[in-house]
Coordinates of C-alpha atoms in Angstrom, one line a residue:
M1 CA 63.3 98.3 39.8
G2 CA 66.2 100.5 39.6
E3 CA 66.9 99.5 43.3
L4 CA 66.4 96.0 42.5
T5 CA 69.0 96.0 39.5
S6 CA 71.8 98.0 41.3
L7 CA 71.1 95.4 44.3
S8 CA 71.9 92.2 42.2
W9 CA 75.0 93.9 40.6
V10 CA 75.9 94.6 44.0
W11 CA 76.2 91.0 44.6
E12 CA 77.4 89.8 41.4
T13 CA 80.4 92.1 41.2
P14 CA 82.4 91.0 44.2
V15 CA 82.6 87.4 42.6
F16 CA 84.6 89.0 39.8
P17 CA 83.8 86.4 36.9
A18 CA 87.1 85.4 35.3
T19 CA 86.3 87.1 31.8
P20 CA 88.9 86.8 29.1
S21 CA 89.1 90.9 29.0
S22 CA 89.8 90.8 32.9
L23 CA 92.3 88.0 32.8
F24 CA 94.3 88.5 29.8
S25 CA 98.1 89.6 30.4
A26 CA 101.1 89.8 28.4
S27 CA 102.1 86.3 29.8
Q28 CA 98.6 85.0 28.8
P29 CA 97.6 83.0 25.9
A30 CA 95.8 84.9 22.8
K31 CA 92.7 86.2 23.2
G32 CA 89.7 84.3 21.8
I33 CA 91.0 81.2 24.1
D34 CA 88.4 80.5 27.0
I35 CA 90.5 79.2 30.0
R36 CA 87.4 79.6 32.4
N37 CA 87.8 77.3 35.2
T38 CA 84.8 74.8 35.6
V39 CA 85.7 72.7 38.6
G40 CA 82.4 74.1 40.5
N41 CA 82.2 75.1 44.1
I42 CA 84.5 73.1 45.9
P43 CA 87.6 73.9 48.2
L44 CA 90.6 75.2 46.2
E45 CA 93.0 73.6 49.0
W46 CA 92.3 70.5 47.2
Y47 CA 94.5 71.6 44.3
E48 CA 97.5 72.5 46.5
D49 CA 99.8 69.5 45.8
F50 CA 98.5 69.6 42.0
P51 CA 100.5 71.3 39.2
H52 CA 97.1 72.4 37.8
I53 CA 94.4 74.3 39.5
G54 CA 91.3 72.9 37.3
Y55 CA 90.1 72.5 34.1
D56 CA 88.9 74.7 31.1
L57 CA 85.6 74.2 29.0
D58 CA 87.6 71.6 27.0
G59 CA 88.5 69.4 30.1
K60 CA 92.2 70.5 29.7
R61 CA 94.1 71.7 32.7
I62 CA 94.6 75.0 33.6
Y63 CA 98.3 75.0 35.0
K64 CA 99.3 77.3 37.6
P65 CA 101.6 80.1 37.1
L66 CA 105.2 79.4 38.0
R67 CA 105.6 81.4 41.3
S68 CA 109.5 81.4 41.6
R69 CA 109.6 84.9 43.1
D70 CA 110.5 85.5 46.8
E71 CA 109.8 88.3 49.6
L72 CA 112.2 90.4 48.0
D73 CA 110.6 90.5 44.5
H74 CA 107.4 90.9 46.3
F75 CA 108.8 94.0 48.0
L76 CA 110.6 95.4 44.6
D77 CA 107.2 95.0 43.1
K78 CA 105.6 97.1 45.4
M79 CA 107.9 100.0 45.4
D80 CA 108.2 100.1 41.5
D81 CA 105.0 98.9 40.5
P82 CA 102.2 102.0 41.0
D83 CA 99.1 99.4 40.4
Y84 CA 100.6 97.3 42.9
W85 CA 98.0 98.4 45.7
R86 CA 95.1 97.4 43.4
T87 CA 96.2 94.3 42.1
V88 CA 94.5 90.9 43.6
Q89 CA 95.2 87.3 42.9
D90 CA 92.1 85.2 41.5
K91 CA 92.2 82.0 43.4
M92 CA 90.1 80.0 40.3
T93 CA 93.1 80.4 38.2
G94 CA 95.7 81.6 39.9
Q95 CA 96.5 84.7 37.7
D96 CA 96.8 88.2 39.1
V97 CA 94.0 90.7 38.3
R98 CA 93.9 94.5 38.3
L99 CA 91.0 96.0 39.8
T100 CA 89.5 99.1 37.7
D101 CA 88.6 102.3 39.0
E102 CA 84.9 101.5 39.3
Q103 CA 85.8 98.3 41.1
V104 CA 87.9 100.0 43.5
A105 CA 85.3 102.6 44.3
L106 CA 82.7 100.0 44.7
V107 CA 85.0 98.0 47.2
Q108 CA 85.7 101.2 49.1
R109 CA 81.6 102.0 49.3
L110 CA 80.9 98.3 50.8
Q111 CA 83.8 99.0 53.4
K112 CA 81.9 102.2 54.6
G113 CA 78.7 100.4 54.8
Q114 CA 77.0 102.4 51.4
F115 CA 75.1 101.2 48.8
G116 CA 77.0 99.7 45.9
D117 CA 74.8 101.8 43.4
A118 CA 76.5 105.1 43.8
S119 CA 73.5 106.6 42.0
Y120 CA 70.9 105.3 44.7
D121 CA 69.9 108.1 47.3
P122 CA 68.1 106.6 50.4
Y123 CA 67.3 109.9 51.8
E124 CA 64.7 111.0 48.9
P125 CA 61.5 112.6 50.3
A126 CA 58.9 110.0 51.1
V127 CA 55.5 110.5 49.1
D128 CA 52.2 110.6 51.8
F129 CA 49.5 108.6 51.0
F130 CA 47.1 110.6 53.0
S131 CA 46.7 114.2 53.9
G132 CA 48.0 115.6 57.3
S133 CA 46.0 118.5 57.6
M134 CA 42.6 118.6 59.3
M135 CA 39.7 118.3 56.4
I136 CA 36.5 120.3 56.7
H137 CA 34.1 117.1 56.6
P138 CA 34.6 114.3 58.5
V139 CA 34.9 110.6 57.1
T140 CA 32.0 109.5 58.9
N141 CA 29.3 111.6 61.2
R142 CA 28.0 108.3 63.2
P143 CA 27.5 109.2 66.7
A144 CA 29.8 107.8 69.4
D145 CA 28.5 104.6 70.7
K146 CA 27.5 103.9 74.3
R147 CA 29.8 101.2 74.8
S148 CA 32.5 103.7 74.2
F149 CA 32.0 105.4 77.4
I150 CA 30.6 103.1 79.8
P151 CA 32.7 100.1 81.4
S152 CA 31.7 96.6 79.8
L153 CA 30.0 94.2 81.9
I154 CA 31.1 91.2 80.0
E155 CA 34.6 92.2 80.6
K156 CA 33.9 92.8 84.5
E157 CA 32.4 89.4 84.8
K158 CA 35.4 87.5 83.4
V159 CA 37.4 90.0 85.4
S160 CA 35.7 88.7 88.6
R161 CA 36.0 85.2 87.4
M162 CA 39.8 85.3 87.1
V163 CA 40.3 87.2 90.4
H164 CA 37.7 84.1 91.9
A165 CA 40.3 81.5 90.3
I166 CA 43.5 83.3 91.6
K167 CA 42.3 83.6 95.2
M168 CA 40.9 79.7 94.8
G169 CA 44.3 78.8 93.8
W170 CA 43.1 77.4 90.5
I171 CA 45.2 79.9 88.4
Q172 CA 48.8 79.7 89.3
P173 CA 51.2 82.6 88.4
R174 CA 53.9 81.5 85.9
R175 CA 57.1 80.6 87.6
P176 CA 60.2 82.4 85.8
R177 CA 62.0 80.0 83.6
D178 CA 65.4 79.3 84.9
L179 CA 67.7 80.3 82.2
T180 CA 71.1 78.9 83.5
P181 CA 72.2 76.0 81.4
Q182 CA 72.6 72.6 83.0
Y183 CA 75.8 70.8 82.0
Y184 CA 76.7 67.4 82.9
D185 CA 79.1 64.9 82.3
L186 CA 77.1 62.3 79.9
W187 CA 79.7 59.6 80.4
A188 CA 79.9 60.2 84.1
Q189 CA 79.8 57.1 86.4
E190 CA 76.2 56.3 87.8
D191 CA 76.2 57.3 91.1
P192 CA 72.7 57.6 92.7
S193 CA 73.4 61.3 93.7
A194 CA 74.4 62.1 90.1
I195 CA 71.9 63.3 87.4
L196 CA 72.2 60.2 85.3
G197 CA 71.3 58.0 88.7
R198 CA 67.8 58.1 87.2
H199 CA 69.0 55.9 84.1
K200 CA 69.3 52.9 86.6
M201 CA 68.8 50.4 83.7
H202 CA 71.7 51.7 81.8
V203 CA 74.6 49.4 81.2
P204 CA 77.9 50.5 79.9
A205 CA 79.3 48.5 77.3
P206 CA 81.7 45.7 78.2
K207 CA 85.6 46.8 77.7
L208 CA 87.7 44.9 75.2
A209 CA 90.1 42.4 77.1
L210 CA 93.5 43.8 77.4
P211 CA 96.2 41.7 74.8
G212 CA 98.2 38.7 76.5
H213 CA 101.3 37.2 76.1
A214 CA 100.5 35.3 72.8
E215 CA 99.5 38.6 71.2
S216 CA 102.9 39.6 71.2
Y217 CA 105.1 39.9 67.8
N218 CA 108.0 37.8 69.9
P219 CA 105.9 35.6 72.1
P220 CA 107.4 33.2 74.7
P221 CA 107.9 29.5 72.8
E222 CA 105.5 28.0 75.1
Y223 CA 102.7 30.1 73.6
L224 CA 103.7 29.0 69.6
L225 CA 101.6 26.1 68.3
S226 CA 103.1 23.0 67.1
E227 CA 102.2 21.8 63.9
E228 CA 99.8 19.3 65.2
E229 CA 98.2 21.9 67.8
R230 CA 97.7 24.1 64.5
L231 CA 96.1 21.9 62.3
A232 CA 93.6 20.9 65.4
W233 CA 93.0 24.6 65.7
E234 CA 92.1 25.1 62.1
Q235 CA 89.9 22.3 62.3
Q236 CA 87.9 23.6 65.4
E237 CA 84.5 25.9 64.7
P238 CA 85.4 29.3 65.3
S239 CA 83.3 29.5 68.1
E240 CA 84.9 26.6 70.0
R241 CA 88.6 28.1 69.4
K242 CA 90.2 29.3 72.5
L243 CA 92.0 32.0 70.6
N244 CA 90.8 33.6 67.2
F245 CA 94.4 33.9 65.8
L246 CA 97.5 32.2 65.5
P247 CA 100.2 33.4 67.7
Q248 CA 103.5 34.3 65.5
Q249 CA 107.0 35.4 66.0
F250 CA 109.0 37.9 64.3
R251 CA 112.5 39.0 64.8
C252 CA 111.9 42.8 65.2
L253 CA 108.8 45.2 65.4
R254 CA 109.3 46.2 62.0
A255 CA 108.9 42.8 60.2
V256 CA 105.5 42.8 61.7
P257 CA 103.0 42.9 58.8
A258 CA 99.6 44.7 58.9
Y259 CA 96.9 42.4 60.3
G260 CA 94.7 41.1 57.9
R261 CA 91.6 40.7 60.2
F262 CA 92.0 44.3 61.4
I263 CA 88.5 45.7 59.7
H264 CA 86.6 42.4 60.1
E265 CA 87.1 42.5 63.9
R266 CA 86.5 46.3 64.1
F267 CA 83.2 45.5 62.3
E268 CA 82.3 43.1 64.4
R269 CA 83.0 45.0 67.4
C270 CA 80.5 48.0 66.3
L271 CA 77.9 45.2 65.6
D272 CA 78.2 44.2 69.2
L273 CA 78.1 47.9 70.7
Y274 CA 74.7 48.9 69.0
L275 CA 72.8 45.6 68.0
C276 CA 73.6 43.5 71.1
P277 CA 71.2 44.9 74.1
R278 CA 72.4 44.9 77.2
Q279 CA 70.3 44.6 80.6
R280 CA 70.7 44.7 84.1
K281 CA 69.0 42.2 85.7
M282 CA 68.9 42.6 89.8
R283 CA 69.4 39.5 91.4
V284 CA 69.1 38.8 95.0
N285 CA 70.9 35.9 96.4
V286 CA 68.1 34.9 99.1
D287 CA 67.8 31.3 100.4
P288 CA 64.0 30.5 99.2
E289 CA 63.2 29.0 102.7
D290 CA 63.8 32.9 103.8
L291 CA 60.9 33.8 102.1
I292 CA 58.1 31.8 104.0
P293 CA 57.0 33.6 106.7
K294 CA 58.2 32.4 110.4
L295 CA 55.2 30.9 111.7
P296 CA 54.8 29.1 115.0
K297 CA 53.8 25.5 115.0
P298 CA 50.0 24.8 115.8
R299 CA 50.7 22.6 118.4
D300 CA 52.4 25.6 120.3
L301 CA 49.1 27.5 119.9
Q302 CA 47.1 25.0 121.5
P303 CA 44.4 25.3 122.7
F304 CA 41.8 25.2 119.8
P305 CA 39.0 22.9 118.7
T306 CA 40.6 20.0 116.5
V307 CA 37.9 17.2 116.8
Q308 CA 33.9 17.0 116.6
S309 CA 32.4 15.8 119.7
L310 CA 28.8 16.2 119.6
V311 CA 26.3 16.4 116.9
Y312 CA 22.7 17.8 117.6
Q313 CA 20.1 16.7 115.4
G314 CA 16.5 17.5 115.2
H315 CA 16.0 20.1 112.9
S316 CA 14.2 18.9 109.5
D317 CA 15.6 21.7 107.4
L318 CA 18.5 24.4 107.0
V319 CA 19.8 25.5 110.3
R320 CA 20.6 29.2 109.6
C321 CA 21.5 30.6 112.9
F322 CA 22.4 29.7 116.4
S323 CA 23.2 31.2 119.8
V324 CA 25.2 30.2 122.5
S325 CA 24.1 31.6 126.6
P326 CA 26.6 33.6 128.1
S327 CA 26.8 30.7 130.7
G328 CA 28.1 28.5 127.9
H329 CA 25.3 25.9 129.5
W330 CA 22.4 26.1 126.6
L331 CA 22.0 26.4 123.0
A332 CA 19.3 28.1 121.1
S333 CA 18.8 27.4 117.4
G334 CA 16.4 28.5 114.5
S335 CA 15.8 26.8 111.5
D336 CA 13.9 27.0 108.1
D337 CA 11.5 24.5 109.5
H338 CA 9.8 27.5 111.4
S339 CA 11.2 26.4 114.7
V340 CA 13.4 27.3 117.6
R341 CA 15.1 24.7 119.5
L342 CA 16.9 24.7 123.1
W343 CA 19.8 22.3 123.4
E344 CA 21.7 21.3 126.6
V345 CA 25.3 21.8 125.4
N346 CA 27.1 19.0 127.3
T347 CA 24.5 16.1 126.6
G348 CA 23.1 17.3 123.2
R349 CA 19.8 16.8 124.4
C350 CA 16.7 18.8 123.1
L351 CA 15.0 20.6 125.8
K352 CA 12.4 22.6 124.1
T353 CA 11.1 23.4 120.5
I354 CA 9.2 26.8 120.2
P355 CA 7.1 27.2 116.8
V356 CA 7.5 30.3 115.0
S357 CA 5.5 31.6 112.3
G358 CA 8.1 31.7 109.5
V359 CA 11.7 31.0 108.8
V360 CA 14.2 31.9 111.3
K361 CA 17.2 33.6 109.8
S362 CA 18.8 35.2 113.0
I363 CA 18.9 34.6 116.6
A364 CA 20.6 36.0 119.8
W365 CA 20.9 35.4 123.3
N366 CA 20.8 38.0 125.7
P367 CA 24.6 38.9 126.8
N368 CA 23.7 40.0 130.1
P369 CA 24.0 37.0 132.4
A370 CA 21.2 38.2 134.8
I371 CA 18.5 38.1 132.1
C372 CA 17.3 35.0 130.7
L373 CA 16.0 36.4 126.9
I374 CA 16.7 35.1 123.4
A375 CA 15.8 37.6 120.5
V376 CA 14.3 35.8 117.2
A377 CA 14.5 37.9 114.1
S378 CA 10.8 37.9 113.6
V379 CA 11.5 40.0 116.0
L380 CA 10.1 38.0 119.0
L381 CA 11.5 38.0 122.5
L382 CA 11.7 34.7 124.4
N383 CA 12.4 33.6 127.8
P384 CA 13.1 30.0 127.7
G385 CA 13.0 29.4 131.3
L386 CA 16.3 27.4 131.4
G387 CA 19.0 27.4 134.0
D388 CA 19.0 29.7 137.3
L389 CA 15.2 30.4 138.5
S390 CA 16.3 34.1 139.7
A391 CA 17.4 34.9 136.2
T392 CA 14.4 33.9 134.9
S393 CA 11.8 35.5 137.4
S394 CA 13.8 38.7 137.1
T395 CA 13.6 38.6 133.3
D396 CA 9.7 38.5 133.6
Q397 CA 10.0 41.3 136.4
L398 CA 11.9 43.3 134.0
L399 CA 9.4 43.0 131.2
S400 CA 6.4 43.4 133.2
A401 CA 7.3 46.4 134.9
F402 CA 7.1 48.6 132.2
S403 CA 4.4 51.2 132.3
P404 CA 3.0 53.0 128.8
P405 CA 3.5 56.7 128.6
E406 CA 0.3 58.6 128.7
E407 CA 1.0 60.0 125.4
P408 CA 2.8 57.1 123.3
A409 CA 5.5 58.5 120.8
R410 CA 5.5 57.7 117.1
Q411 CA 7.7 54.8 116.3
P412 CA 8.7 53.1 113.3
V413 CA 7.5 49.6 114.7
E414 CA 5.2 48.4 117.2
W415 CA 5.7 46.5 120.5
Q416 CA 3.1 43.6 121.3
E417 CA 2.2 41.8 124.5
A418 CA 2.2 38.0 123.7
S419 CA -1.3 36.0 124.3
A420 CA -1.9 33.8 127.1
E421 CA -1.1 30.7 125.0
E422 CA 2.1 32.2 123.5
H423 CA 3.1 33.2 127.1
G424 CA 3.1 29.7 127.9
H425 CA 5.3 28.7 125.2
G426 CA 8.0 31.2 126.4
L427 CA 7.0 34.3 124.0
R428 CA 7.0 37.2 126.0
L429 CA 7.1 40.2 123.5
R430 CA 6.6 40.5 119.8
I431 CA 8.2 43.8 118.0
C432 CA 6.2 44.1 114.7
H433 CA 8.1 45.5 111.9
N434 CA 6.5 46.1 108.3
K435 CA 9.0 43.8 106.3
P436 CA 11.0 40.8 107.2
V437 CA 13.9 41.1 109.4
K438 CA 16.9 39.2 108.3
Q439 CA 19.3 40.2 111.5
V440 CA 19.1 40.7 115.1
A441 CA 22.1 42.0 117.2
W442 CA 22.4 43.0 121.0
H443 CA 24.2 45.4 122.8
G444 CA 26.8 44.4 125.4
R445 CA 24.8 45.5 128.2
G446 CA 21.8 43.8 126.9
D447 CA 19.2 46.8 127.0
Y448 CA 19.5 47.7 123.6
L449 CA 18.9 45.5 120.4
A450 CA 19.4 46.1 116.6
S451 CA 17.5 44.8 114.0
V452 CA 18.4 45.0 110.1
V453 CA 15.3 45.0 107.8
A454 CA 15.2 43.5 104.1
A455 CA 14.3 47.0 102.6
A456 CA 16.2 49.6 100.5
E457 CA 15.4 52.4 102.8
H458 CA 17.0 54.5 105.2
T459 CA 15.0 52.3 108.0
Q460 CA 17.2 49.3 107.1
V461 CA 18.5 49.5 110.6
L462 CA 16.5 50.0 113.8
M463 CA 17.7 50.3 117.3
H464 CA 15.2 49.2 120.2
Q465 CA 15.6 49.6 123.9
L466 CA 14.1 47.2 126.1
S467 CA 13.5 48.8 129.3
R468 CA 11.4 51.5 127.8
R469 CA 10.3 49.9 124.9
R470 CA 11.2 52.3 122.3
S471 CA 12.4 52.2 118.5
Q472 CA 14.0 54.5 116.2
S473 CA 15.8 54.7 113.0
P474 CA 19.2 56.1 113.7
F475 CA 19.8 57.2 110.1
R476 CA 18.5 59.7 107.7
R477 CA 19.4 58.0 104.6
S478 CA 20.6 54.8 103.2
H479 CA 24.2 53.9 101.9
G480 CA 23.5 50.7 99.8
Q481 CA 21.7 47.4 101.1
V482 CA 23.0 46.6 104.8
Q483 CA 24.0 43.2 105.2
C484 CA 24.8 42.9 109.0
V485 CA 25.5 45.1 111.9
A486 CA 27.4 44.9 115.2
F487 CA 28.0 46.7 118.6
H488 CA 31.3 47.5 119.7
P489 CA 32.1 45.7 122.9
S490 CA 32.8 48.7 125.1
R491 CA 32.5 52.0 123.2
P492 CA 29.3 53.4 121.7
F493 CA 29.9 52.6 118.2
L494 CA 28.2 50.9 115.5
F495 CA 29.4 48.5 112.4
V496 CA 27.5 48.8 109.8
A497 CA 28.4 46.4 106.7
S498 CA 27.0 47.2 103.6
Q499 CA 27.8 45.2 100.3
R500 CA 31.0 47.0 99.2
S501 CA 31.8 48.9 102.0
L502 CA 32.0 48.9 106.5
R503 CA 31.0 51.6 108.1
L504 CA 31.4 53.1 112.0
Y505 CA 29.3 55.2 113.5
H506 CA 29.6 56.9 116.8
L507 CA 26.0 56.8 118.8
L508 CA 26.6 59.3 120.7
R509 CA 27.7 62.1 118.4
Q510 CA 25.6 60.6 115.8
E511 CA 28.2 60.7 113.3
L512 CA 30.2 58.6 110.8
T513 CA 33.6 58.3 112.4
K514 CA 35.6 55.6 109.8
K515 CA 34.8 53.9 106.7
L516 CA 36.7 50.6 105.7
M517 CA 36.9 49.5 102.1
P518 CA 37.0 45.6 102.2
N519 CA 38.1 45.3 98.2
C520 CA 35.3 42.7 97.8
K521 CA 32.5 42.1 96.1
W522 CA 29.7 41.1 98.8
V523 CA 30.0 41.3 102.3
S524 CA 28.2 38.6 104.2
S525 CA 29.2 38.5 107.8
L526 CA 30.9 40.5 110.2
A527 CA 32.5 39.9 113.9
V528 CA 34.4 42.3 116.1
H529 CA 37.6 41.5 118.3
P530 CA 36.6 41.2 122.2
Q531 CA 39.0 44.5 122.5
G532 CA 37.4 46.3 119.8
D533 CA 40.4 47.6 117.5
N534 CA 40.1 44.6 115.0
V535 CA 37.4 43.5 112.8
I536 CA 37.0 40.5 110.6
C537 CA 34.6 40.6 107.8
G538 CA 33.6 37.4 105.2
S539 CA 32.2 37.8 101.6
Y540 CA 30.6 35.8 99.1
D541 CA 33.7 35.7 97.0
S542 CA 35.5 33.4 99.6
K543 CA 37.8 35.9 101.3
L544 CA 38.2 36.9 104.6
I545 CA 39.2 40.5 105.6
W546 CA 40.9 41.5 108.5
F547 CA 41.1 45.2 109.3
D548 CA 43.0 47.0 112.0
L549 CA 41.0 50.2 113.0
D550 CA 44.5 51.6 114.3
L551 CA 46.6 51.4 111.2
S552 CA 44.3 52.0 108.2
T553 CA 41.2 52.2 106.4
K554 CA 42.3 49.2 103.8
P555 CA 42.4 45.5 104.8
Y556 CA 45.5 44.7 107.0
K557 CA 45.2 41.1 105.8
V558 CA 43.1 39.0 103.3
L559 CA 43.1 35.5 103.7
R560 CA 41.8 33.3 100.9
H561 CA 41.9 29.7 102.7
H562 CA 38.1 28.6 101.4
K563 CA 37.2 27.6 98.0
K564 CA 33.5 29.1 98.1
A565 CA 31.4 31.9 99.6
L566 CA 32.0 32.8 103.2
R567 CA 28.6 32.3 105.5
A568 CA 29.9 33.4 109.0
V569 CA 32.9 34.6 110.9
A570 CA 33.4 34.6 114.8
F571 CA 35.8 35.5 117.4
H572 CA 36.4 34.1 120.6
P573 CA 35.8 36.3 123.6
R574 CA 38.7 35.1 125.9
Y575 CA 41.0 33.2 123.8
P576 CA 43.0 34.3 120.4
L577 CA 41.0 32.5 118.3
F578 CA 38.6 33.1 115.4
A579 CA 36.9 31.1 112.7
S580 CA 35.2 31.3 109.7
G581 CA 32.3 28.9 108.0
S582 CA 32.2 28.5 104.3
D583 CA 29.9 26.8 101.5
D584 CA 32.7 24.4 100.9
G585 CA 31.4 22.7 104.1
S586 CA 34.7 23.5 106.2
V587 CA 35.2 25.6 109.4
I588 CA 38.6 26.9 109.4
V589 CA 39.9 28.1 112.8
C590 CA 43.1 30.7 113.0
H591 CA 45.0 31.9 115.9
G592 CA 44.7 35.4 116.0
M593 CA 46.9 37.1 118.5
V594 CA 46.3 41.0 119.1
Y595 CA 49.2 42.5 121.2
N596 CA 49.2 45.6 123.4
D597 CA 51.9 47.1 121.8
L598 CA 50.6 49.1 119.0
L599 CA 53.9 48.7 117.4
Q600 CA 53.6 44.8 116.9
N601 CA 51.2 43.5 114.2
P602 CA 48.5 40.9 114.8
L603 CA 49.7 37.5 114.1
L604 CA 47.7 35.3 112.0
V605 CA 48.0 31.7 111.9
P606 CA 45.5 29.2 110.5
V607 CA 45.7 26.4 112.6
K608 CA 43.0 23.8 111.9
V609 CA 40.6 22.6 109.3
L610 CA 37.0 21.1 110.8
K611 CA 34.8 18.9 108.6
G612 CA 31.6 17.3 109.2
H613 CA 28.8 19.2 107.5
T614 CA 27.4 17.6 104.3
M615 CA 26.5 19.7 101.5
H616 CA 22.7 20.2 100.9
R617 CA 21.4 22.7 97.9
D618 CA 25.1 23.8 97.2
L619 CA 25.1 25.3 101.0
G620 CA 27.5 24.1 103.7
V621 CA 28.4 25.8 106.9
L622 CA 25.8 28.5 107.6
D623 CA 27.0 30.1 110.9
V624 CA 29.6 29.4 113.5
S625 CA 30.1 30.6 117.1
F626 CA 32.4 30.1 120.0
H627 CA 32.1 29.0 123.3
P628 CA 32.0 31.5 125.9
T629 CA 34.5 30.3 128.4
Q630 CA 36.1 26.9 126.6
P631 CA 38.1 26.8 123.2
W632 CA 35.2 24.9 121.5
L633 CA 33.4 25.6 118.4
F634 CA 29.9 25.3 117.3
S635 CA 28.5 25.2 113.7
S636 CA 25.5 24.7 112.1
G637 CA 24.9 23.2 108.3
A638 CA 22.6 22.9 105.6
D639 CA 22.2 19.3 106.4
G640 CA 19.8 20.4 109.4
T641 CA 22.5 19.5 112.5
L642 CA 24.6 21.4 114.7
R643 CA 28.0 20.3 115.5
L644 CA 30.2 20.9 118.5
F645 CA 34.3 20.6 117.9
T646 CA 36.3 20.8 120.9

């Protein structure tokens, strides 16, 4: 407590409170009068221009002592007065105060950095709370733990985890902080290279307009308003006035009075600066016609089908699929009436009707012109017996030349020969699947056939070799429900379309090459460009997606020309044309030019909308396909007809 008391005295003493005993002198009022200054803690410079320096307890002014002495009088006092060195001036009262010996000693100790209390000893001996000598009996005689001399396994595991995280790059060392201060001009011009360039939308406040001749104190006579103009100016609304003041003339600058609206205008200027938002709007002077892509005119892109030429009638139910022969003379169609019909293209005459055991969902003519063979999605292999007799006989010779191996391999399907009665209808082979088949697709050489089974297994896609009568499942696991498959026209690739993705597999390497993302809800159909570098697929959410395989796995272009679901898409094998059929009953033909220059993007131009099919059960066009050599288009619909557009 003695230390605390002395410290509080140290801090109170230098203030030197103005008590009567320390402030009175021979020239001061009589004893007992309290002239303590009561102005509080305010700067005393405020009283420099006043004759008084504050107020006492009664509220009366404390006047400053008369200071009529010059530097010579101060020098004489310094020479004559022995107490001049210990006399200081009290700023609160303006009086001269003589310091006592105790106060002088206190000031000297504080100047030397010593304690204010002279009786305080900072070096007195400290009292030890504990003994420093060794005792006989220990505090505890507990034996040492095992963990005190064996390495901890928990800490070892933590350290190993940290070392592994550092090796894998999961833990990064802390970068040394850059302690150099970064200064920049807050009001600098906003060039893009400056630090303020990132504040792109900042707009500086507009500057005030410079004063003109009308603001002059002695304006030219033409700027002064006449009496009529003055009355008209006063009757106008403030927002409609051309000038917000009246020009006046004075004989000299000294005669100009203070501007009456100065504070009002300054206040309005401040309101404009912080209340009126400023926004930079990027306006581009572009002609609206330039925003429309420059597409060639459809008449410059001919030939393409424009009119309906033939209607093939005969089916009594939905015509879900059809296929054109490689020569372009014959047409095979499959329907829900459990039949396959063969047509002559040029006349529209039905040449043959082959009954099958179920709904025909897919049909494909063998692309090899030397073989006359049709695959029907049961799976049935038919020899229609049309056209060249040599092609028909060579097809039967190819199928009859097969000799079964001594030890037949285990296969996922069973190959069966047709009976004598079925042979008369044209049926040659039957490939028996466990579940219904919804699509068949031939390889370009005509020896391999792919079938898609309606099952959520890894055996959804099966590959069949015609010459050796072998079948296999190329995939070990399933990546969703397969919708359709297609072979690459020239390379050993297989396109497999599931509901949400399109995968490209290399058949020789047996690996996934590319995965395309159509960004649609449900893929319905697929077609490959004759050159093999571009793919189109249709979806049930009325989108046609064009993929450029050399460009990206994302769609190059998404066309939304149809209003309902797309059922089929097709490329022309020779002309730069592709078409799409939809449930809205229309077929849209587009010009799709693919250039040999890889730097030039494909040109996609819709050229014609073909209509002719009628709606049935909310279904429209179910399949589309082009003629192999001519710019003709075939389509089949839910109304039980096939139509030829030329």
